[in-house]
PDB file of C-alpha atoms in Angstrom:
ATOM      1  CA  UNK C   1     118.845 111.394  77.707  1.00  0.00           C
ATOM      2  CA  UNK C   2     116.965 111.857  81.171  1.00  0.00           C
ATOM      3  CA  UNK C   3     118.724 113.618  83.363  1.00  0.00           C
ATOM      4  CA  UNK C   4     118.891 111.666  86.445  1.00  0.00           C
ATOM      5  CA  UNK C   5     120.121 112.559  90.067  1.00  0.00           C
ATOM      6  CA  UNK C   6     121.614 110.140  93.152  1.00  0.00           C
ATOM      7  CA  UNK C   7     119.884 111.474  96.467  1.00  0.00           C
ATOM      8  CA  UNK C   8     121.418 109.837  99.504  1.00  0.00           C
ATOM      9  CA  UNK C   9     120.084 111.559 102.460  1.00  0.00           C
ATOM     10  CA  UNK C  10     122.832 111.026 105.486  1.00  0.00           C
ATOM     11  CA  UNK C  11     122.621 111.401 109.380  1.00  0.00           C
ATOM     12  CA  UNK C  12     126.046 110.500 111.691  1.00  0.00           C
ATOM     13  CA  UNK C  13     127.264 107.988 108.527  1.00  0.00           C
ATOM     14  CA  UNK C  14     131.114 108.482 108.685  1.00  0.00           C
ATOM     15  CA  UNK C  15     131.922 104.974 109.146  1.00  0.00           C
ATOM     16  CA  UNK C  16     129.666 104.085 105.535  1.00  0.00           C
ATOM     17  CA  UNK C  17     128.889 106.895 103.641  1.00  0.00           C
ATOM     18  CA  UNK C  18     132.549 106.606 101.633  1.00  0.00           C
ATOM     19  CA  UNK C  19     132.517 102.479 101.059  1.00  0.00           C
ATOM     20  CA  UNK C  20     128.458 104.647  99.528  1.00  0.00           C
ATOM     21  CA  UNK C  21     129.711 107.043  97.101  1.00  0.00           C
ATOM     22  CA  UNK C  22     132.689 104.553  96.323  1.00  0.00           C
ATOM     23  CA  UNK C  23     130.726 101.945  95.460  1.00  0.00           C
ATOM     24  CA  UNK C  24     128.662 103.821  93.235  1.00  0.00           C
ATOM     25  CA  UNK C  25     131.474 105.193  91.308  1.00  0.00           C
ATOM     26  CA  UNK C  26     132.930 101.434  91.027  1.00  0.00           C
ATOM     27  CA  UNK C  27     130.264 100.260  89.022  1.00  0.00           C
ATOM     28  CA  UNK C  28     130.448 103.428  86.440  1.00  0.00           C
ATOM     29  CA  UNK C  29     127.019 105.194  87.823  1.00  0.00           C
ATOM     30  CA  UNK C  30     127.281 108.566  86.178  1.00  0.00           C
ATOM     31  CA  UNK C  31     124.422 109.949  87.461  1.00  0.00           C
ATOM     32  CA  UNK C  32     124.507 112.989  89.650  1.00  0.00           C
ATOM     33  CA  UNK C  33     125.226 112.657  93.495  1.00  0.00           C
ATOM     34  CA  UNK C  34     123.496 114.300  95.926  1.00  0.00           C
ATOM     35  CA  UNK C  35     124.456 114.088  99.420  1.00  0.00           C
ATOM     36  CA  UNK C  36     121.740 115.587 102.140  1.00  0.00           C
ATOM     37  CA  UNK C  37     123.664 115.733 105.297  1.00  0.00           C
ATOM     38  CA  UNK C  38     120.493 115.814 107.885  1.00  0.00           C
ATOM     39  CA  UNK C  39     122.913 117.546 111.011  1.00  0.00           C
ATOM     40  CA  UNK C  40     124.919 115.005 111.379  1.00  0.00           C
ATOM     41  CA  UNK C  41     127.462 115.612 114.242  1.00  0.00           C
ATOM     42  CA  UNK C  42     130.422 113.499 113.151  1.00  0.00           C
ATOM     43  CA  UNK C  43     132.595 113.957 110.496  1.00  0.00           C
ATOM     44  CA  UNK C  44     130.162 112.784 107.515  1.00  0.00           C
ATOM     45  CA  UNK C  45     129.578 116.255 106.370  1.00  0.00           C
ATOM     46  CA  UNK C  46     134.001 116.498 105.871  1.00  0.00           C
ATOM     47  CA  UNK C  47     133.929 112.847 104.026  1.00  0.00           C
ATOM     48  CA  UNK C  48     131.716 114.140 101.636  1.00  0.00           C
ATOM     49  CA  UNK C  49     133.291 116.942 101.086  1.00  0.00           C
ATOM     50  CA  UNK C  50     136.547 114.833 100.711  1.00  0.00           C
ATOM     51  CA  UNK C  51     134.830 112.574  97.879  1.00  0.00           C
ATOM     52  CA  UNK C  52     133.746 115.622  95.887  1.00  0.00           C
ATOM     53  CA  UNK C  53     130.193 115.139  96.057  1.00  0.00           C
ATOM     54  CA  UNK C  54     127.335 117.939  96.075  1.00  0.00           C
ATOM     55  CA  UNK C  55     126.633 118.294  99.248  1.00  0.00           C
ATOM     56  CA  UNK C  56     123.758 119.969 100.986  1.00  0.00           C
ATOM     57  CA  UNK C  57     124.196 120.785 104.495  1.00  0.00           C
ATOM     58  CA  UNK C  58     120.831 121.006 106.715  1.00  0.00           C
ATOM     59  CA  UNK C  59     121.362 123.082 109.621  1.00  0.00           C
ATOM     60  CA  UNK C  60     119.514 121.124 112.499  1.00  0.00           C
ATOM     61  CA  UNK C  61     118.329 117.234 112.233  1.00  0.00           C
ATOM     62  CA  UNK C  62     114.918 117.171 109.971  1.00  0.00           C
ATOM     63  CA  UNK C  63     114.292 113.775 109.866  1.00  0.00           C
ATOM     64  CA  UNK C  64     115.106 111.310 106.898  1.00  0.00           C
ATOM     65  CA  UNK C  65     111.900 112.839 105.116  1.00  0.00           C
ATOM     66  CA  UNK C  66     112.817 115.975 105.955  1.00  0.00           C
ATOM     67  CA  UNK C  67     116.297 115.363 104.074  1.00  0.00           C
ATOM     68  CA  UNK C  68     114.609 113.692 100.864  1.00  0.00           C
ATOM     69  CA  UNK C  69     112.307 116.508 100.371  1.00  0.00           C
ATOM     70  CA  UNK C  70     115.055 118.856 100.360  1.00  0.00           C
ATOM     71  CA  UNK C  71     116.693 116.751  98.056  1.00  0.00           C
ATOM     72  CA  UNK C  72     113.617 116.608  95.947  1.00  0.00           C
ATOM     73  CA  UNK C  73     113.310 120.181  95.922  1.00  0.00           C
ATOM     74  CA  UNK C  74     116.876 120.909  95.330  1.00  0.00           C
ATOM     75  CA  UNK C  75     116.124 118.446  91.999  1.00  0.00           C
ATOM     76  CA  UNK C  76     113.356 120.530  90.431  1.00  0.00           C
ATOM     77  CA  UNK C  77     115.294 123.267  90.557  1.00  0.00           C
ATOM     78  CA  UNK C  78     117.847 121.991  88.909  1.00  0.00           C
ATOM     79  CA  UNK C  79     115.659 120.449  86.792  1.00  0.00           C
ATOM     80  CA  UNK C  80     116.435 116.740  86.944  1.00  0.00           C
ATOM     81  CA  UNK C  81     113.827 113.954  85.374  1.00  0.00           C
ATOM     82  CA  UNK C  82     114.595 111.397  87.443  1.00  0.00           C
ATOM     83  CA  UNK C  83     115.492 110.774  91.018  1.00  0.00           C
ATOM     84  CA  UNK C  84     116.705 107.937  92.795  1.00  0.00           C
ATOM     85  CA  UNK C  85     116.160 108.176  96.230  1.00  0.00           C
ATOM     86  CA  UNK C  86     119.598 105.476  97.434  1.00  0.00           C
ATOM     87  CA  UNK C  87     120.495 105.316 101.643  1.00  0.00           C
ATOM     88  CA  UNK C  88     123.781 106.234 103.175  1.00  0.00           C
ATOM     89  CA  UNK C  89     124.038 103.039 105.623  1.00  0.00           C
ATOM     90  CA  UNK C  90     125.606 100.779 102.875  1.00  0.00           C
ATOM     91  CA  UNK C  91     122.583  98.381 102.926  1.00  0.00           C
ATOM     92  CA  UNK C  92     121.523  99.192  99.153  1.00  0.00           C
ATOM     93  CA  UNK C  93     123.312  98.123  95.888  1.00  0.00           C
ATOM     94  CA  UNK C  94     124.747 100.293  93.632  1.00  0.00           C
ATOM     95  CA  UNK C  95     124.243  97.940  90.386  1.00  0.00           C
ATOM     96  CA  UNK C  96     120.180  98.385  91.407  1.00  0.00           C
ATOM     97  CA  UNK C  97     120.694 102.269  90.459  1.00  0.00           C
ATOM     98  CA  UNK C  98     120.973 101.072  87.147  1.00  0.00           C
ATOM     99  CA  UNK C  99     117.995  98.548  87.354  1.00  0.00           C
ATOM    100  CA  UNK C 100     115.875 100.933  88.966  1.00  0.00           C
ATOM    101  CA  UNK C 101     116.503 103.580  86.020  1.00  0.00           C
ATOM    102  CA  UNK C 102     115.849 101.089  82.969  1.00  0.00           C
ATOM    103  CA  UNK C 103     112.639 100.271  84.843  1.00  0.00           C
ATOM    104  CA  UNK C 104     111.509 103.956  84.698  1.00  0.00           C
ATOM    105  CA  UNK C 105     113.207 104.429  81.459  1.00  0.00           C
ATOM    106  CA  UNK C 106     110.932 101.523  79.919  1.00  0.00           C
ATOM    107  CA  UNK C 107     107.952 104.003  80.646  1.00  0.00           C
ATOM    108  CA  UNK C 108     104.334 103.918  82.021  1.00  0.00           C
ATOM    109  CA  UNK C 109     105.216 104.668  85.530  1.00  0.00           C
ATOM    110  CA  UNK C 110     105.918 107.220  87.906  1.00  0.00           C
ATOM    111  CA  UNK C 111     107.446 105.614  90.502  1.00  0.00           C
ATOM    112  CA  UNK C 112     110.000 102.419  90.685  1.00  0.00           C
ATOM    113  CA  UNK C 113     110.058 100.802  93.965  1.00  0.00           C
ATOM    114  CA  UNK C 114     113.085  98.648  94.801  1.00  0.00           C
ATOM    115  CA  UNK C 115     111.240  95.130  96.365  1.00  0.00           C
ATOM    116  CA  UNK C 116     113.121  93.316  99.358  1.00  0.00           C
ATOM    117  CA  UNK C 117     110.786  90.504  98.842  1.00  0.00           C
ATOM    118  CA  UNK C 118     110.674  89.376  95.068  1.00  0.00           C
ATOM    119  CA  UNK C 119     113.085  87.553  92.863  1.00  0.00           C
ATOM    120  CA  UNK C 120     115.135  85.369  95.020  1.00  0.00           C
ATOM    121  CA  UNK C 121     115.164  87.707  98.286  1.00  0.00           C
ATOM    122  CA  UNK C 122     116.664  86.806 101.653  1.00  0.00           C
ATOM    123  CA  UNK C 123     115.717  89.961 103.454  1.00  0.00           C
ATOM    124  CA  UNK C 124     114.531  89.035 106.681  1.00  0.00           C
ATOM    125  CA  UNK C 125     113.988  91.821 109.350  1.00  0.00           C
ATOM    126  CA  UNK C 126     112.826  91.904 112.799  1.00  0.00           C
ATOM    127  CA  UNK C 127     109.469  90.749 114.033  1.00  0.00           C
ATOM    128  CA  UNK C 128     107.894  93.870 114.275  1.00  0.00           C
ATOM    129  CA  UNK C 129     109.380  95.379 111.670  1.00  0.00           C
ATOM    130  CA  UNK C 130     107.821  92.071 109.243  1.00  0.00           C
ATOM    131  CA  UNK C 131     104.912  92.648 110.737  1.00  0.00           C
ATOM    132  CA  UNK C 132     104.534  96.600 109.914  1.00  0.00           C
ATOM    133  CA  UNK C 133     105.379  95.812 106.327  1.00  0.00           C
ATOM    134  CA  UNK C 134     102.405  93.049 105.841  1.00  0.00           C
ATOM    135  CA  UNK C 135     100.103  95.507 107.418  1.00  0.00           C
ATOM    136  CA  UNK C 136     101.026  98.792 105.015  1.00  0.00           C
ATOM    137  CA  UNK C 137     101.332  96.302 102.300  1.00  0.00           C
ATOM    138  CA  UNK C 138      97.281  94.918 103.010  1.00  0.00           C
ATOM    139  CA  UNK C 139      96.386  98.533 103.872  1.00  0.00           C
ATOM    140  CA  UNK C 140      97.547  99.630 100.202  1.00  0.00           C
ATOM    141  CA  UNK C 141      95.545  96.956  98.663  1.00  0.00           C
ATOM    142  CA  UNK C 142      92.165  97.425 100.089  1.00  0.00           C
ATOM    143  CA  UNK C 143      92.385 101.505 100.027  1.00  0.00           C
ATOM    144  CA  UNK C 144      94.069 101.663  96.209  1.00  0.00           C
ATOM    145  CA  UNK C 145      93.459  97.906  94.758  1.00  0.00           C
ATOM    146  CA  UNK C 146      97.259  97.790  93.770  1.00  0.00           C
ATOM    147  CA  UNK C 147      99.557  95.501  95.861  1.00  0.00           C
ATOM    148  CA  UNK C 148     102.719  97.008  96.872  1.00  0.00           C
ATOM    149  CA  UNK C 149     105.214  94.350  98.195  1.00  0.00           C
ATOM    150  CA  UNK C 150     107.717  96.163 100.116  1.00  0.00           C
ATOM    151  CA  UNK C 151     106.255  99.970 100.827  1.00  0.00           C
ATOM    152  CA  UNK C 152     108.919 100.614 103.404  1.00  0.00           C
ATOM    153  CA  UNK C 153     111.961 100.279 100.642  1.00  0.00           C
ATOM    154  CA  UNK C 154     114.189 103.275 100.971  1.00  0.00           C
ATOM    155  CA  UNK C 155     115.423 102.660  97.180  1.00  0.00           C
ATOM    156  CA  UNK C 156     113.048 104.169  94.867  1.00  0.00           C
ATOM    157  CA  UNK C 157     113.152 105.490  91.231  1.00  0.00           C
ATOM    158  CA  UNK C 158     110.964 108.573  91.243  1.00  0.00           C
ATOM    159  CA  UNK C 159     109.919 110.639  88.093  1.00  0.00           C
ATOM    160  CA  UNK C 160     109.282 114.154  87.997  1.00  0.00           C
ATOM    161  CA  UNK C 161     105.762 114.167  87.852  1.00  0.00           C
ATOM    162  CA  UNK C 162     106.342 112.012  91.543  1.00  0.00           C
ATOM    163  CA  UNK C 163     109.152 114.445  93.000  1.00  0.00           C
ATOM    164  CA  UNK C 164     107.449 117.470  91.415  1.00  0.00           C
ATOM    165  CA  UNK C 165     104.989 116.399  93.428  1.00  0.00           C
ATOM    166  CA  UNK C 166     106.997 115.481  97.195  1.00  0.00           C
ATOM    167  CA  UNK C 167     108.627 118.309  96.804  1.00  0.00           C
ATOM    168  CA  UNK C 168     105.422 121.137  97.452  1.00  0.00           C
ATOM    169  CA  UNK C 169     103.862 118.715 100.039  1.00  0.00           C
ATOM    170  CA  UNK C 170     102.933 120.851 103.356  1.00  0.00           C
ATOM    171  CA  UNK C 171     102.429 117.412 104.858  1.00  0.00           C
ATOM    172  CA  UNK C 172     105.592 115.350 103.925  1.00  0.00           C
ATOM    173  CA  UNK C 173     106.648 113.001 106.973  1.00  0.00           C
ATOM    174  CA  UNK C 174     109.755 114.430 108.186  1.00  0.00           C
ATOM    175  CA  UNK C 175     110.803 111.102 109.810  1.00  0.00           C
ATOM    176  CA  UNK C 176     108.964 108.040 108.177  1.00  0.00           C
ATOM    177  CA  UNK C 177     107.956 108.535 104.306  1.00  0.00           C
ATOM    178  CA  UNK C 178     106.485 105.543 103.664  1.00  0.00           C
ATOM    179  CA  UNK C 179     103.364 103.663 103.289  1.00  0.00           C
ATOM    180  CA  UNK C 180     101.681 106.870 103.965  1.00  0.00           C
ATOM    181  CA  UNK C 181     103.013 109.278 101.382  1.00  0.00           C
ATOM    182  CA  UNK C 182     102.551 105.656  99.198  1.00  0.00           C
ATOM    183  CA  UNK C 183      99.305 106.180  99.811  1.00  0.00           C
ATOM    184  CA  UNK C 184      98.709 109.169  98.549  1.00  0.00           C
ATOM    185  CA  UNK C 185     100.259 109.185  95.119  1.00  0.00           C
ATOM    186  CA  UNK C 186      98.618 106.057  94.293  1.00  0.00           C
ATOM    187  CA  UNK C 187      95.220 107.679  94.951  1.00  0.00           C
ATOM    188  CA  UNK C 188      96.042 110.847  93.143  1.00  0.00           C
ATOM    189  CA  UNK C 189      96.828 108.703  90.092  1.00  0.00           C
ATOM    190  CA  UNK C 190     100.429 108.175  90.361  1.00  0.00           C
ATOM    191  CA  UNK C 191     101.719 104.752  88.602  1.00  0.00           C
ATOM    192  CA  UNK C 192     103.976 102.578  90.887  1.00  0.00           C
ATOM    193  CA  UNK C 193     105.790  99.476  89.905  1.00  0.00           C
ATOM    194  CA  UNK C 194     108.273  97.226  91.667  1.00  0.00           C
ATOM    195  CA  UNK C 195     111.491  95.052  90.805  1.00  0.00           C
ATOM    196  CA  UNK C 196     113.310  92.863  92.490  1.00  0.00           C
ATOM    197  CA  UNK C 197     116.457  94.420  95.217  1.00  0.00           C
ATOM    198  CA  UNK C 198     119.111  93.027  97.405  1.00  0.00           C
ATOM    199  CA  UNK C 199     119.721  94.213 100.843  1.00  0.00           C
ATOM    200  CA  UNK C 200     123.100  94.315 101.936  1.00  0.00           C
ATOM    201  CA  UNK C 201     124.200  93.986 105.578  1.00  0.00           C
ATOM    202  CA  UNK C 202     124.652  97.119 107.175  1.00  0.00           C
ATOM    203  CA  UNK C 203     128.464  97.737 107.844  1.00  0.00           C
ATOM    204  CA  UNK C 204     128.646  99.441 110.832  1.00  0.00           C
ATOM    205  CA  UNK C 205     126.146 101.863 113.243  1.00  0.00           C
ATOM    206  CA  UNK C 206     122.833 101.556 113.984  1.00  0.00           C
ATOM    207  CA  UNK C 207     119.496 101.504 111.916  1.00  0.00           C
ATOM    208  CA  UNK C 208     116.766 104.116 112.894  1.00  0.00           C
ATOM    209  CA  UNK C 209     114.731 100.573 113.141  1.00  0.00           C
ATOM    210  CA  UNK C 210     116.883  98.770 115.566  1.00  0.00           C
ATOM    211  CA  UNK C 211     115.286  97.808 118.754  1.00  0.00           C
ATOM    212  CA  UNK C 212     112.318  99.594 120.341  1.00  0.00           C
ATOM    213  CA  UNK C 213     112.271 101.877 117.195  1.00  0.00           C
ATOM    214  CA  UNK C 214     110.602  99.197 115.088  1.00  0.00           C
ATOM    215  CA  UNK C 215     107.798  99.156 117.032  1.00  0.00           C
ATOM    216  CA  UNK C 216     107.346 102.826 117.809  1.00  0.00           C
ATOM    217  CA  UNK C 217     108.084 103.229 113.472  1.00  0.00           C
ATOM    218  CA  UNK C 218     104.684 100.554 112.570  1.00  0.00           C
ATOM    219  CA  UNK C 219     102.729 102.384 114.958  1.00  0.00           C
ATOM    220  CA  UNK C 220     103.375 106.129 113.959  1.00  0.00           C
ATOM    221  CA  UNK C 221     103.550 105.131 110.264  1.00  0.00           C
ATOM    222  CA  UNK C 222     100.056 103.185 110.461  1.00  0.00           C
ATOM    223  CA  UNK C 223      98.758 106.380 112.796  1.00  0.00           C
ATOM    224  CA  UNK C 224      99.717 108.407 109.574  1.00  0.00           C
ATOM    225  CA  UNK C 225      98.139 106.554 107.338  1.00  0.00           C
ATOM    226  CA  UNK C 226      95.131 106.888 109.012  1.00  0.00           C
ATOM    227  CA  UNK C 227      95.090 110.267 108.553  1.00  0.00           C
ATOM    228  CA  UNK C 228      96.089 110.216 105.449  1.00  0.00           C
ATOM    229  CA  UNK C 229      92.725 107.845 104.407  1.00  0.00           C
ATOM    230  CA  UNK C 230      90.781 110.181 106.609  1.00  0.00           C
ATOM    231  CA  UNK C 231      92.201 113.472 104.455  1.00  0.00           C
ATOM    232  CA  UNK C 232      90.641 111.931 101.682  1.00  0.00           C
ATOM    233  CA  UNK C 233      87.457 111.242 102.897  1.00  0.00           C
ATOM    234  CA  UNK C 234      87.073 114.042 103.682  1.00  0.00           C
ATOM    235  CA  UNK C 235      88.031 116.033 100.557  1.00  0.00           C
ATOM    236  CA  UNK C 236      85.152 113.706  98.901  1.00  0.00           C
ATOM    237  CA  UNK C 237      82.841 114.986 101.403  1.00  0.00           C
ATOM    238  CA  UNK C 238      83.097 118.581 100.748  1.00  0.00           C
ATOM    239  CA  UNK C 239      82.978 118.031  97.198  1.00  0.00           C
TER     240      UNK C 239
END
C-alpha cells in the first residue's frame, strides 16, 4: 500500500483551516495530515492543535514554498511515497485527494497536477492572474514540448522521486512554486500528468493573489523562470 501524506501548508487560516481538515475526514481520507503552520499570528496554529492533526510549527513566515518544502522534507524522513500537496483556504476538494492518488497509483508518472481548466471547469480568475497562467502554460510548451494546462494549481500528487527531489533544492521559491520549479522537473526527466479539479469558493480571508498581488505574482514567477531557462543553458555550456 503506498504510504501517502496530506500536506496543507497554512498562514493566518483560522476562519478555514477546520471546515479543511473536517472536510477531509468527511469523505473517509485516511491518509496522513500534515499541517505546516507558516507563522501564522492568529489562532490557526491552536485549531490545529484542537483537530489533532500533526502539526509543524515554522518559527517566522517562509513563504508558501518555504512551508511545502518543509513539508516535503518532513515526508522523506518519515518516509512517505506519496504526497499531496492540498491548500488551507478551503478552495480545493477533498474527494480530488482521492482522484489525485488513483492517478499516481495507475503509474508512469511522477507528478499529478490537479487542472482548473479541463473536464467541465468553471474556474475563472482575475485578468491578470488568466493571463499569467496562458503565459507559464506557452512557456512550458516551447522550453519542454509537454503542455501543462494549469501550472499554477496548488493541488498536486507528488511521488517520491518528485519530493525526494523539492525537498534538497537550494533554490526552491519560498513564495511562488510554480511554473518555475515546473520547469525544472520536466527538464530533468520528471513525468507530469493532469486531471480534471474543481475550485471551490474561498470561504472567508484573502488570497495571496487578490488585487495588486496578481500582477506583482506573473511578473516575479515569469522573472524566475527566466532564470531558471538561463540555469540550464548554462549547465549545457560548461559541459
Amino acid at each position: 500500500m503506498t504510504k501517502t501524506l496530506v500536506i496543507i501548508p497554512v498562514y493566518n487560516e483560522e476562519k478555514n483551516i477546520r471546515g479543511v481538515v473536517e472536510g477531509i475526514k468527511a469523505n473517509n481520507i485516511v491518509f496522513d495530515l500534515l499541517v505546516v503552520n507558516d507563522g501564522s499570528t492568529d489562532g490557526t496554529a491552536g485549531i490545529v492543535k484542537e483537530l489533532g492533526v500533526k502539526l509543524i510549527n515554522l518559527p517566522f513566515n517562509l513563504g508558501y514554498g518555504g512551508a511545502l518544502q518543509t513539508g516535503y522534507k518532513y515526508a522523506v524522513v518519515k518516509g512517505y511515497d506519496l504526497v499531496i500537496q492540498f491548500d488551507g483556504d478551503g478552495q480545493h476538494n477533498p474527494v480530488d485527494i482521492i482522484l489525485l492518488a488513483q492517478k499516481f497509483s495507475a503509474g508512469d508518472t511522477d507528478l499529478v497536477i490537479g487542472s482548473r481548466f479541463l473536464g467541465n471547469a468553471q474556474y475563472r480568475p482575475g485578468a491578470a492572474r488568466f493571463i499569467g497562467i496562458k503565459l507559464f502554460s506557452l512557456i512550458i510548451r516551447l522550453a519542454t514540448g509537454i503542455t501543462v494546462t494549469d501550472p499554477t494549481s496548488g493541488l498536486q500528487a507528488v511521488g517520491r522521486r518528485a519530493f525526494q527531489y523539492y525537498a534538497q533544492m537550494g533554490n526552491f521559491p519560498e513564495d511562488y512554486p510554480d511554473a518555475d520549479t515546473l520547469i525544472q522537473m520536466i527538464l530533468i526527466g520528471m513525468r507530469v500528468v493532469e486531471v480534471p479539479v474543481v475550485m471551490l469558493p474561498r470561504q472567508a480571508g484573502t488570497s495571496m493573489h487578490a488585487g495588486f498581488k496578481a500582477i506583482f505574482y506573473v511578473v516575479k514567477v515569469f522573472l524566475s523562470i527566466i532564470a531558471v531557462l538561463f540555469r540550464k543553458k548554462i549547465k549545457r555550456m560548461a559541459k
